[in-house]
CSV table of C-alpha atoms in Angstrom, one decimal:
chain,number,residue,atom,x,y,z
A,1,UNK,CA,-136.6,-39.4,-171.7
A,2,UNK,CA,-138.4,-39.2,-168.4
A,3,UNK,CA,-137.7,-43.0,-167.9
A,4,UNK,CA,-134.1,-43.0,-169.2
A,5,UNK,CA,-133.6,-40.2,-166.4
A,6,UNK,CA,-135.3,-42.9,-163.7
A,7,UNK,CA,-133.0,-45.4,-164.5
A,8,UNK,CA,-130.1,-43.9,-164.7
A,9,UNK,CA,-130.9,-42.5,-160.9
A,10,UNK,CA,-132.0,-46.1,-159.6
A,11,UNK,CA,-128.0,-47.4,-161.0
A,12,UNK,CA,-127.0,-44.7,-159.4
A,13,UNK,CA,-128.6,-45.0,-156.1
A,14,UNK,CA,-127.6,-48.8,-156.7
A,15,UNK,CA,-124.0,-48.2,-157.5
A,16,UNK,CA,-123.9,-46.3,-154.3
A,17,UNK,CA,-125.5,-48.9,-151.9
A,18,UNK,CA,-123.3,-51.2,-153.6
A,19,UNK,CA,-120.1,-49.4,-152.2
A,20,UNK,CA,-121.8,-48.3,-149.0
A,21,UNK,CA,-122.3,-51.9,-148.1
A,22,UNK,CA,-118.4,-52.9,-149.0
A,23,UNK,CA,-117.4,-49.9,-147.1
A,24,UNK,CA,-119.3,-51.0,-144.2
A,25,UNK,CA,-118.1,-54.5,-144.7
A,26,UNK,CA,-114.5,-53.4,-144.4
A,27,UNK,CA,-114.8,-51.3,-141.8
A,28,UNK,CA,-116.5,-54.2,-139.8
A,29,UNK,CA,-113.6,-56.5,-140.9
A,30,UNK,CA,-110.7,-53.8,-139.9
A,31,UNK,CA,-112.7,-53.9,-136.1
A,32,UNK,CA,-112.2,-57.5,-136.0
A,33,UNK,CA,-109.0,-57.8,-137.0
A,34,UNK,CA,-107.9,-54.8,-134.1
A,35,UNK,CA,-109.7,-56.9,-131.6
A,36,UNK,CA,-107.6,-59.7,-132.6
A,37,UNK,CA,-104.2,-57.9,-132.3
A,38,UNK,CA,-105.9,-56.6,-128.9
A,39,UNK,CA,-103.5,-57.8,-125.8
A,40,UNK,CA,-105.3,-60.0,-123.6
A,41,UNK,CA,-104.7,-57.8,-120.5
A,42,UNK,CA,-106.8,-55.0,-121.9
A,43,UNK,CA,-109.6,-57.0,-123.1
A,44,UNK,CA,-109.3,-58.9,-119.1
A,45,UNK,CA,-109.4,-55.2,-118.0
A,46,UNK,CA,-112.3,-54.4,-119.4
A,47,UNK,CA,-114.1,-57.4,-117.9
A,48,UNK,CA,-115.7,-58.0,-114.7
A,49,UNK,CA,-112.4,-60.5,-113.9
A,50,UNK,CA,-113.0,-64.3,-113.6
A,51,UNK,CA,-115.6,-66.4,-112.2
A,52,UNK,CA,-113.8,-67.5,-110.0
A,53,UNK,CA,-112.5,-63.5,-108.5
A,54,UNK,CA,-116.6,-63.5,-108.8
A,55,UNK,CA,-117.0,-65.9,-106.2
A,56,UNK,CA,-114.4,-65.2,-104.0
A,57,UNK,CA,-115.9,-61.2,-103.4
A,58,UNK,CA,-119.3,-63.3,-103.0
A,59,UNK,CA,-117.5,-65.4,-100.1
A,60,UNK,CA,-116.0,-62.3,-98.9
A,61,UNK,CA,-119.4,-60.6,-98.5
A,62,UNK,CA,-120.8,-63.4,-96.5
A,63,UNK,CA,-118.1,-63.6,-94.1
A,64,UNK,CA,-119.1,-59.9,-93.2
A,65,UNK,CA,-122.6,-60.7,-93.3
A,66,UNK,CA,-121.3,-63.6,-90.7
A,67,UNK,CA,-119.1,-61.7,-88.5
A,68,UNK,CA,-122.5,-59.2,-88.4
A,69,UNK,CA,-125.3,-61.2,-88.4
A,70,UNK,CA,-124.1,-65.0,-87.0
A,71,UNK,CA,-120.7,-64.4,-84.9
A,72,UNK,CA,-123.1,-62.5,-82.0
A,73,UNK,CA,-125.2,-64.8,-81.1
A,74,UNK,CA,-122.6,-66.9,-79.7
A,75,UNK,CA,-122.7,-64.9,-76.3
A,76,UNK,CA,-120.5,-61.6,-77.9
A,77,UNK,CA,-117.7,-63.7,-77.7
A,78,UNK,CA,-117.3,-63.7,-74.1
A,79,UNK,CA,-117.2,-67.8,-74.7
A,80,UNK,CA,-114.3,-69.8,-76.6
A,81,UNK,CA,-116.9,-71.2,-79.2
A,82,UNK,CA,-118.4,-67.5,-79.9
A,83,UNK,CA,-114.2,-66.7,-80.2
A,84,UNK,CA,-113.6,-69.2,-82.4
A,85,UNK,CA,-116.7,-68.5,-84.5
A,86,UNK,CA,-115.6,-64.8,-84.8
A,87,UNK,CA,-111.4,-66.1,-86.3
A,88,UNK,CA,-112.9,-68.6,-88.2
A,89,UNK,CA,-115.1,-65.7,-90.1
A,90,UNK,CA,-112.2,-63.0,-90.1
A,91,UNK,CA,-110.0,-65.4,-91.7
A,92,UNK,CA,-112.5,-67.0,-94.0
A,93,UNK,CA,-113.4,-63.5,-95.7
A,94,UNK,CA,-109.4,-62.3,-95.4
A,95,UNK,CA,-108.4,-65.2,-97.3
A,96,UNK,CA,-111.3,-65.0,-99.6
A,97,UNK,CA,-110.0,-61.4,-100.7
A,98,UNK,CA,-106.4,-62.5,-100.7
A,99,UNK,CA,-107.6,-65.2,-103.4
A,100,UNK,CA,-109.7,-62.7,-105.4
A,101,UNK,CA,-106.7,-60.8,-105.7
A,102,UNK,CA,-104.4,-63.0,-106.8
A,103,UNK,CA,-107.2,-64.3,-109.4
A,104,UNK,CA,-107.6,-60.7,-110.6
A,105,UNK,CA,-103.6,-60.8,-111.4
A,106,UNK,CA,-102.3,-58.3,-108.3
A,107,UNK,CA,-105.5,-55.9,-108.5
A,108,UNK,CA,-106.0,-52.4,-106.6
A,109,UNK,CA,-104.9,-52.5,-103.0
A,110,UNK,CA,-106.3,-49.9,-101.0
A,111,UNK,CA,-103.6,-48.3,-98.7
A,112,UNK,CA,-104.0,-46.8,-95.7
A,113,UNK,CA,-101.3,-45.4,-93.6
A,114,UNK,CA,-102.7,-44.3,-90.5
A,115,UNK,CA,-104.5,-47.3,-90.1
A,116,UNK,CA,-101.9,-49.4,-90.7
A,117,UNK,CA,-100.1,-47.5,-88.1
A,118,UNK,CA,-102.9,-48.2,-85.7
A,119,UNK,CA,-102.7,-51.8,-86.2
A,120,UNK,CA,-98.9,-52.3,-85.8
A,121,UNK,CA,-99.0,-50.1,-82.7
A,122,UNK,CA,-102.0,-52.5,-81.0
A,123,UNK,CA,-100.3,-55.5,-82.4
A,124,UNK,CA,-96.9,-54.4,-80.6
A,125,UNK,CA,-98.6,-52.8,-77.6
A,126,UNK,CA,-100.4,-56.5,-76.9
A,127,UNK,CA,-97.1,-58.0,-78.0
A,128,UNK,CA,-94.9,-56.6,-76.0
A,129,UNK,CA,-96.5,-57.8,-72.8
A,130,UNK,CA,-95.6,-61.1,-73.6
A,131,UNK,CA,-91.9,-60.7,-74.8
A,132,UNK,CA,-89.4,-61.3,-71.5
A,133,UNK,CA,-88.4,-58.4,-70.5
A,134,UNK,CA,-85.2,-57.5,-68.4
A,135,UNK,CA,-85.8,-57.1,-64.7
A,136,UNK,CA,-84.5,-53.0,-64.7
A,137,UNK,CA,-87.0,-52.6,-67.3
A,138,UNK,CA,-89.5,-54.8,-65.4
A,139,UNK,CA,-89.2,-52.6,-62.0
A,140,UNK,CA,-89.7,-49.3,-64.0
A,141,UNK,CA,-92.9,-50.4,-66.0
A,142,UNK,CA,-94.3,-52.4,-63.5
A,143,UNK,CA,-93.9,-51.8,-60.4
A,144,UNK,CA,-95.4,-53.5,-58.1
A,145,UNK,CA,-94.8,-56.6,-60.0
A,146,UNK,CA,-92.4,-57.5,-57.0
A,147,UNK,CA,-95.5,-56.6,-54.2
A,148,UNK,CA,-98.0,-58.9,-56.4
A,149,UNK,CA,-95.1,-61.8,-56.8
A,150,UNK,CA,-93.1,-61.7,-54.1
A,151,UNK,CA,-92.2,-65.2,-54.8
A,152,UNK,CA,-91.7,-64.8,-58.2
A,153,UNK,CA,-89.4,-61.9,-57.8
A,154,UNK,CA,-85.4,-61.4,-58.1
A,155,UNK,CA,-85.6,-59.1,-54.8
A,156,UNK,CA,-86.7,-62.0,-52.9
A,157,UNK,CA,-83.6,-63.1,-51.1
A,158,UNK,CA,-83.8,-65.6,-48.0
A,159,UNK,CA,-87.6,-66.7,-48.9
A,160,UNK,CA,-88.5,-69.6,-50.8
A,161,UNK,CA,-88.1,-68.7,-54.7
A,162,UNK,CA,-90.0,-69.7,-57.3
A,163,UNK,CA,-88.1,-68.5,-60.1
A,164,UNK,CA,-88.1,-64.9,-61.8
A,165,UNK,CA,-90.8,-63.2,-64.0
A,166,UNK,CA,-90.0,-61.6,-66.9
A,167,UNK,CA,-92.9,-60.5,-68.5
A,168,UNK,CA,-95.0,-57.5,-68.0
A,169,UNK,CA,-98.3,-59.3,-68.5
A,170,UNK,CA,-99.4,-60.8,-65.0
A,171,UNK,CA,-101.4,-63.4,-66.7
A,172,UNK,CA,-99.9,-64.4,-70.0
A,173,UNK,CA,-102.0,-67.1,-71.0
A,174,UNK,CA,-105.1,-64.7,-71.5
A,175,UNK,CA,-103.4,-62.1,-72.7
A,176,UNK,CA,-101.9,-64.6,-75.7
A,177,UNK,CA,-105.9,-65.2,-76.5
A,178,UNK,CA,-106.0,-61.7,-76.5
A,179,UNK,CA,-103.9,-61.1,-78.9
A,180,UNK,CA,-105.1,-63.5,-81.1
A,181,UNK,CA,-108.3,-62.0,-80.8
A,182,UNK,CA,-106.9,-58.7,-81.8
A,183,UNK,CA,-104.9,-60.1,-84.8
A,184,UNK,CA,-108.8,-61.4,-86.0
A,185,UNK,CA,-109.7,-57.9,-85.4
A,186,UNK,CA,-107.3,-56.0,-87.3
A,187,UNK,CA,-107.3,-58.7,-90.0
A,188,UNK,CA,-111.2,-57.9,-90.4
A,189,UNK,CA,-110.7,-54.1,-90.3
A,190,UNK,CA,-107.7,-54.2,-93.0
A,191,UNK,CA,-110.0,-56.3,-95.2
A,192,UNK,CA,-112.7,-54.4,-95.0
A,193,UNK,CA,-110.7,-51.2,-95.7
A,194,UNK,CA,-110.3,-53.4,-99.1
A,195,UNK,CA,-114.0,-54.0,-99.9
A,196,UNK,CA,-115.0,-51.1,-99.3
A,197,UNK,CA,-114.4,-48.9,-102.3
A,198,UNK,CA,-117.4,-47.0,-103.4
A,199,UNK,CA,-120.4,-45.4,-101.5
A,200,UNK,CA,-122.9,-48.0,-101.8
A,201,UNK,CA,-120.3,-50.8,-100.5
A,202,UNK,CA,-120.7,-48.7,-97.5
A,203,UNK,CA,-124.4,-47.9,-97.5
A,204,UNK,CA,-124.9,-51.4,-97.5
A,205,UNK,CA,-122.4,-52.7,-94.6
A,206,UNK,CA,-123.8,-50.0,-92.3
A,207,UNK,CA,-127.7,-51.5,-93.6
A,208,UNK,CA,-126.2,-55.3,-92.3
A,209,UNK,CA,-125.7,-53.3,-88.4
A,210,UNK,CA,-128.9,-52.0,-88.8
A,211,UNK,CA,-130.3,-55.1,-90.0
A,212,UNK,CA,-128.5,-57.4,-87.1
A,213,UNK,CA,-129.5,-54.3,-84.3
A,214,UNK,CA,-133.1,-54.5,-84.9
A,215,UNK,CA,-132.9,-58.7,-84.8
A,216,UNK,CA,-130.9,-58.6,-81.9
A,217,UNK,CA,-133.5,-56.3,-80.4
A,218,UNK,CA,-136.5,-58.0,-81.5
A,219,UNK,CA,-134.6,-61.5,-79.9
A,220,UNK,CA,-133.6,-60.1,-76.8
A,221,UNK,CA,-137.5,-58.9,-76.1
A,222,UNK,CA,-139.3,-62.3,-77.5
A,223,UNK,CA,-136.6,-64.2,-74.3
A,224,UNK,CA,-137.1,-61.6,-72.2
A,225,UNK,CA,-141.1,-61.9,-72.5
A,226,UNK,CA,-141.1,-65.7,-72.5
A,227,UNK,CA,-138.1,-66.8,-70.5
A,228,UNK,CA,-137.4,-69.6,-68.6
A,229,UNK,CA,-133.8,-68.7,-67.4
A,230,UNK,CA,-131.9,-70.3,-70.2
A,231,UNK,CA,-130.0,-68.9,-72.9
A,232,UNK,CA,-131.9,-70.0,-76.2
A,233,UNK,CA,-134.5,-71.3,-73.9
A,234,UNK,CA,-132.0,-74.7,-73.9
A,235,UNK,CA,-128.7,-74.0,-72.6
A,236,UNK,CA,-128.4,-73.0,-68.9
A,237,UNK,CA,-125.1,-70.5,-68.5
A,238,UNK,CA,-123.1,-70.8,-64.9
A,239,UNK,CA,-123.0,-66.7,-64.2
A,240,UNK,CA,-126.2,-65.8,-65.7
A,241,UNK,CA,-130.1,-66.2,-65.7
A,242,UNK,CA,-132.2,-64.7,-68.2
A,243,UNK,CA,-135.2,-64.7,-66.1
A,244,UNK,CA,-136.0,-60.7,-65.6
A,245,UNK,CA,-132.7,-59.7,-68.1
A,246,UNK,CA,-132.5,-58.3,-71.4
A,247,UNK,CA,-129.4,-59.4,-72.7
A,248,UNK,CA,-130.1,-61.2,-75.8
A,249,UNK,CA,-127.3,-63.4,-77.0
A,250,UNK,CA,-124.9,-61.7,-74.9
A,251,UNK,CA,-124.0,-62.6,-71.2
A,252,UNK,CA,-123.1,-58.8,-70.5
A,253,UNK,CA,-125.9,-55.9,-70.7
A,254,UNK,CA,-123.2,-53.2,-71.5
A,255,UNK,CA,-122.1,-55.2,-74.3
A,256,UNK,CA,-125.5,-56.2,-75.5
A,257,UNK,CA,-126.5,-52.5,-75.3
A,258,UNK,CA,-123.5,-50.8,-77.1
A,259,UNK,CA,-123.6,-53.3,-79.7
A,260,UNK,CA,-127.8,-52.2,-80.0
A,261,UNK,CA,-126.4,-48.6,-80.2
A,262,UNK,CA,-123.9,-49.5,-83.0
A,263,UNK,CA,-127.2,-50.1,-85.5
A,264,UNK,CA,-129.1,-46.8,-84.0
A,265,UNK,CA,-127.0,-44.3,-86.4
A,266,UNK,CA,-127.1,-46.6,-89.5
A,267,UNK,CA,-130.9,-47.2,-89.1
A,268,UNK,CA,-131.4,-43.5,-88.9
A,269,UNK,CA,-129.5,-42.7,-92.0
A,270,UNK,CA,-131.3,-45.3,-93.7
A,271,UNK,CA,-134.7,-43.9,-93.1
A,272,UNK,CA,-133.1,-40.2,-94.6
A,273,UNK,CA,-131.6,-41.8,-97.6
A,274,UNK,CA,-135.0,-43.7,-98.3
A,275,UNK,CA,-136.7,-40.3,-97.7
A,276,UNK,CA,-134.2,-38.3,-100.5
A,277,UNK,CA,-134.9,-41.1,-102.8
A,278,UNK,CA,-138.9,-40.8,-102.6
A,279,UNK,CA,-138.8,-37.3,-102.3
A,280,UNK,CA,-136.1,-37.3,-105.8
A,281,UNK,CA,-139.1,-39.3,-107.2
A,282,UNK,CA,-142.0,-37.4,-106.4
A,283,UNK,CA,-140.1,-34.2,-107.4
A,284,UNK,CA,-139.6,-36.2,-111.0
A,285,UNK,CA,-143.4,-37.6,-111.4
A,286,UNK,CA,-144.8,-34.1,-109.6
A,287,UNK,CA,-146.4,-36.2,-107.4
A,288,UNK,CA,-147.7,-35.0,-104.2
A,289,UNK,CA,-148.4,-37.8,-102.2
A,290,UNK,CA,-147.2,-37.9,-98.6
A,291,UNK,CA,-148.0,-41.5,-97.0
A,292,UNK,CA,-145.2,-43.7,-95.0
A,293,UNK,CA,-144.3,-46.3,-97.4
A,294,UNK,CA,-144.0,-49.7,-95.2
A,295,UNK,CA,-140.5,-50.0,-95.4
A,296,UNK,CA,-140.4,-46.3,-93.4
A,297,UNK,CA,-142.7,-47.9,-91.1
A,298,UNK,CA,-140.7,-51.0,-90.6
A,299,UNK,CA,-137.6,-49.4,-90.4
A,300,UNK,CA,-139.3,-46.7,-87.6
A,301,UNK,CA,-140.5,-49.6,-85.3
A,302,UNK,CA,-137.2,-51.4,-85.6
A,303,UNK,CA,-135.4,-48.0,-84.4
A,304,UNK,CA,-137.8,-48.2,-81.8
A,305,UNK,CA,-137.3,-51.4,-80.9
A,306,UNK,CA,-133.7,-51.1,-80.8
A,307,UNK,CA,-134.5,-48.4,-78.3
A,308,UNK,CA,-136.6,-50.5,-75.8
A,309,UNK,CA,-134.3,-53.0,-75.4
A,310,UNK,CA,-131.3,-50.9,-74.9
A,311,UNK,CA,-133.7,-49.4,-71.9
A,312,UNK,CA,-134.5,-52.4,-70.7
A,313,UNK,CA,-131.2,-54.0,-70.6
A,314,UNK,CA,-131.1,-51.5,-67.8
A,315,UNK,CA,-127.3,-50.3,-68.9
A,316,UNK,CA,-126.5,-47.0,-66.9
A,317,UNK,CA,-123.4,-46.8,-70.3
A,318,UNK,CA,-125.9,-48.6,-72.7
A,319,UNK,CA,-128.2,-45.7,-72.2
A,320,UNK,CA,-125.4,-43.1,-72.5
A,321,UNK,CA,-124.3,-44.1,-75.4
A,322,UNK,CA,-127.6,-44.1,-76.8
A,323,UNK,CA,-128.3,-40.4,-75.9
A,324,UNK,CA,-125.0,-39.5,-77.2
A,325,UNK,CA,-125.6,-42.0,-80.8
A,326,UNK,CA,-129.4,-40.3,-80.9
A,327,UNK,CA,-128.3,-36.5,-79.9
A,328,UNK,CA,-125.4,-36.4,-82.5
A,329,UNK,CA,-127.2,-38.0,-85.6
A,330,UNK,CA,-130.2,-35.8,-85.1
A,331,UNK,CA,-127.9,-33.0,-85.1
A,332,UNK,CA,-126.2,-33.7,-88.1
A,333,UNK,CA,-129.2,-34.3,-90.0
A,334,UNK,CA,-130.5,-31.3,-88.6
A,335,UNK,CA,-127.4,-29.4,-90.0
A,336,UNK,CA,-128.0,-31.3,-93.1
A,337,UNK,CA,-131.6,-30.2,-93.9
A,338,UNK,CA,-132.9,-33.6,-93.6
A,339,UNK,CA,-135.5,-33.7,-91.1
A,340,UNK,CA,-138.8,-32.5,-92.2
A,341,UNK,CA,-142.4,-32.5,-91.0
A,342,UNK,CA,-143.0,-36.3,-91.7
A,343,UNK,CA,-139.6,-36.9,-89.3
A,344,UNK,CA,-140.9,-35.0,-86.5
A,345,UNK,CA,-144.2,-36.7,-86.6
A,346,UNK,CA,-142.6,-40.0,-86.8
A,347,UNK,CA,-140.0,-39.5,-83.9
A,348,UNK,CA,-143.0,-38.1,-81.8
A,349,UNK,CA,-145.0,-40.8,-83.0
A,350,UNK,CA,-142.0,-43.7,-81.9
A,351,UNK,CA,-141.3,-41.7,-78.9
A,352,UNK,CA,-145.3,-42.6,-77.7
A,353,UNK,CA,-144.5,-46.2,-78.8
A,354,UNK,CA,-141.5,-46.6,-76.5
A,355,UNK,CA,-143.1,-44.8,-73.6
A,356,UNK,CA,-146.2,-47.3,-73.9
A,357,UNK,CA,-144.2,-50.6,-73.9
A,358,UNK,CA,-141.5,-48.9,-71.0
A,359,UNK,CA,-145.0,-48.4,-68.6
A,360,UNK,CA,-145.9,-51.8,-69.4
A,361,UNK,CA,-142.9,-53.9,-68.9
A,362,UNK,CA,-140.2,-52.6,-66.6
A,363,UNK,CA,-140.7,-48.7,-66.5
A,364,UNK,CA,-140.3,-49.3,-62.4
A,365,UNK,CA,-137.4,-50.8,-62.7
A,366,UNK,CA,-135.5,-48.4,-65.1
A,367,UNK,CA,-136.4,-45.5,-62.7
A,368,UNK,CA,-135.0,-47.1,-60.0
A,369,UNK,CA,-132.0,-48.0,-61.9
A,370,UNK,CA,-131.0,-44.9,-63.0
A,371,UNK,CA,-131.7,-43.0,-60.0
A,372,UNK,CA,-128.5,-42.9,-59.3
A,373,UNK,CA,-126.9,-42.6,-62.6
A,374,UNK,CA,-124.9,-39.2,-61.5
A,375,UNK,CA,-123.5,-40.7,-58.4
């Protein structure tokens, strides 16, 4: 009886294995067959798009990482091959995004419309300087036009007359590079309104300043300690000598030194989100330890760094700005919670570092360059 019983629970236990299995097989085959009748623009959406829209966001990164990292060295653009580095890059990455676009089938376009409103209105405010105006509008606009002309102007009858001008731009041939200089601009700015979509997009263009400040720093200092009065120690510039001048790449120290400050605010944010992150850890592993890892270190000399050279480019603005960049992002971290013990001893530790490499080269100097900074 006992094993009649066993058996007739092992069929049973069979029986139903047997029909779990052909459930199970059905079910599978019913998934396959809605997969099937699945459009093929939900199954694209629910991809990472094509290889090629792939490649395309990868060219579109690098032409940042260009217009960031390469397009400076080429004197700031204050020279037509550093211009024509910096169009060549903006229209690279915009086209590069225009492509991934149209590879993704139309995608998300980000709009903006005060920004858009800013660029039409610096695109027509350049523009309009070169459009030929009417001379009534000419002599209520400009001026003195007439005073700066005179040969050139309607009013002068009975003198020798060169024709009339008509726009309100006095040298129109620089103010068309200009303008094409601004239509790379806003052609960059509008694409990276596009790219940047999430937070870490923008954590890690603000990294790429902070990244290109610190080299740019560390450059200008290596020429400025071992110059011989040419740009890249090979190529000898007409206006400037690099012999006792911390410019870097640049050929102006108030350019050099404002683009330095743009990477002070980035690296200092940086160094806080690293802190949130190790202290997020610790908190999690109830660990207790306290050390600088090297990356704080690194990215601590590099804000120093950035700091020297800005000083030493000897930039009444330059150091301005860089009170003003300092002042407000220690404030707001400040107002954040964010600095803590380990911050203060690191700023009074960088703040010994600076002061030690300003009394050994150029301290002198600086003084007597910004004694008179009020006047």
């Amino acid at each position: 009886m006992a094993r009649l019983s066993e058996s007739f629970v092992d069929n049973k236990n069979d029986s139903e294995s047997r029909s779990t299995l052909v459930l199970g097989n059905d079910a599978m085959s019913s998934w396959q067959q809605h997969n099937r009748k699945l459009p093929k623009t939900h199954t694209a959406s629910l991809s990472h798009g094509s290889p090629f829209a792939e490649t395309c966001l990868r060219v579109v990164d690098a032409g940042f990482c260009g217009t960031i990292f390469i397009a400076p060295l080429f004197f700031g653009g204050r020279h037509d091959l550093g211009r024509f580095v910096f169009v060549v890059f903006a229209c690279i990455t915009a086209l590069a995004w225009c492509c991934r676009q149209i590879a993704l089938g139309g995608g998300k376009w980000t709009r903006s419309t005060i920004a858009h409103g800013i660029v039409v209105a610096s695109i027509a405010l350049v523009g309009l300087q070169l459009i030929p105006l009417p001379n009534q509008w000419l002599e209520v606009l400009t001026p003195r036009t007439s005073q700066l002309l005179p040969l050139w102007s309607a009013n002068s009858s009975g003198e020798p007359h060169l024709g009339n001008w008509q726009t309100l731009s006095l040298t129109p041939s620089s103010t068309q590079l200009a303008l094409a200089m601004l239509l790379a601009y806003c052609l960059l700015f509008m694409t990276a309104i596009q790219r940047l979509r999430e937070t870490s997009d923008i954590e890690r263009l603000l990294n790429w300043i902070a990244l290109s400040s610190i080299c740019m720093g560390v450059f200008a200092l290596v020429q400025y300690a071992f110059s011989n009065g040419l740009f890249f120690w090979f190529y000898q510039h007409p206006h400037r000598s690099m012999i006792g001048n911390v410019t870097g790449s640049f050929t102006n120290r108030n350019h050099f030194a404002h683009f330095l400050v743009l990477g002070v605010g980035p690296l200092l944010a940086w160094i806080m989100r690293r802190q949130q992150s190790e202290g997020t850890a610790r908190s999690s592993s109830n660990a207790r330890s306290h050390r600088f890892p090297s990356a704080d270190i690194w990215l601590y000399c590099g804000v120093a760094i950035v700091i020297v050279a800005v000083l030493l480019s000897l930039s009444r603005g330059g150091i301005l700005a860089l009170g003003v960049a300092l002042t407000t992002t220690l404030l707001l971290f400040f107002r954040a919670g964010q600095t803590g013990s380990r911050t203060l001893f690191a700023a009074g530790a960088m703040i010994l570092l600076v002061t030690g490499i300003l009394s050994i080269y150029g301290y002198e100097t600086l003084s007597a360059r910004l004694d008179d900074f009020a006047a």
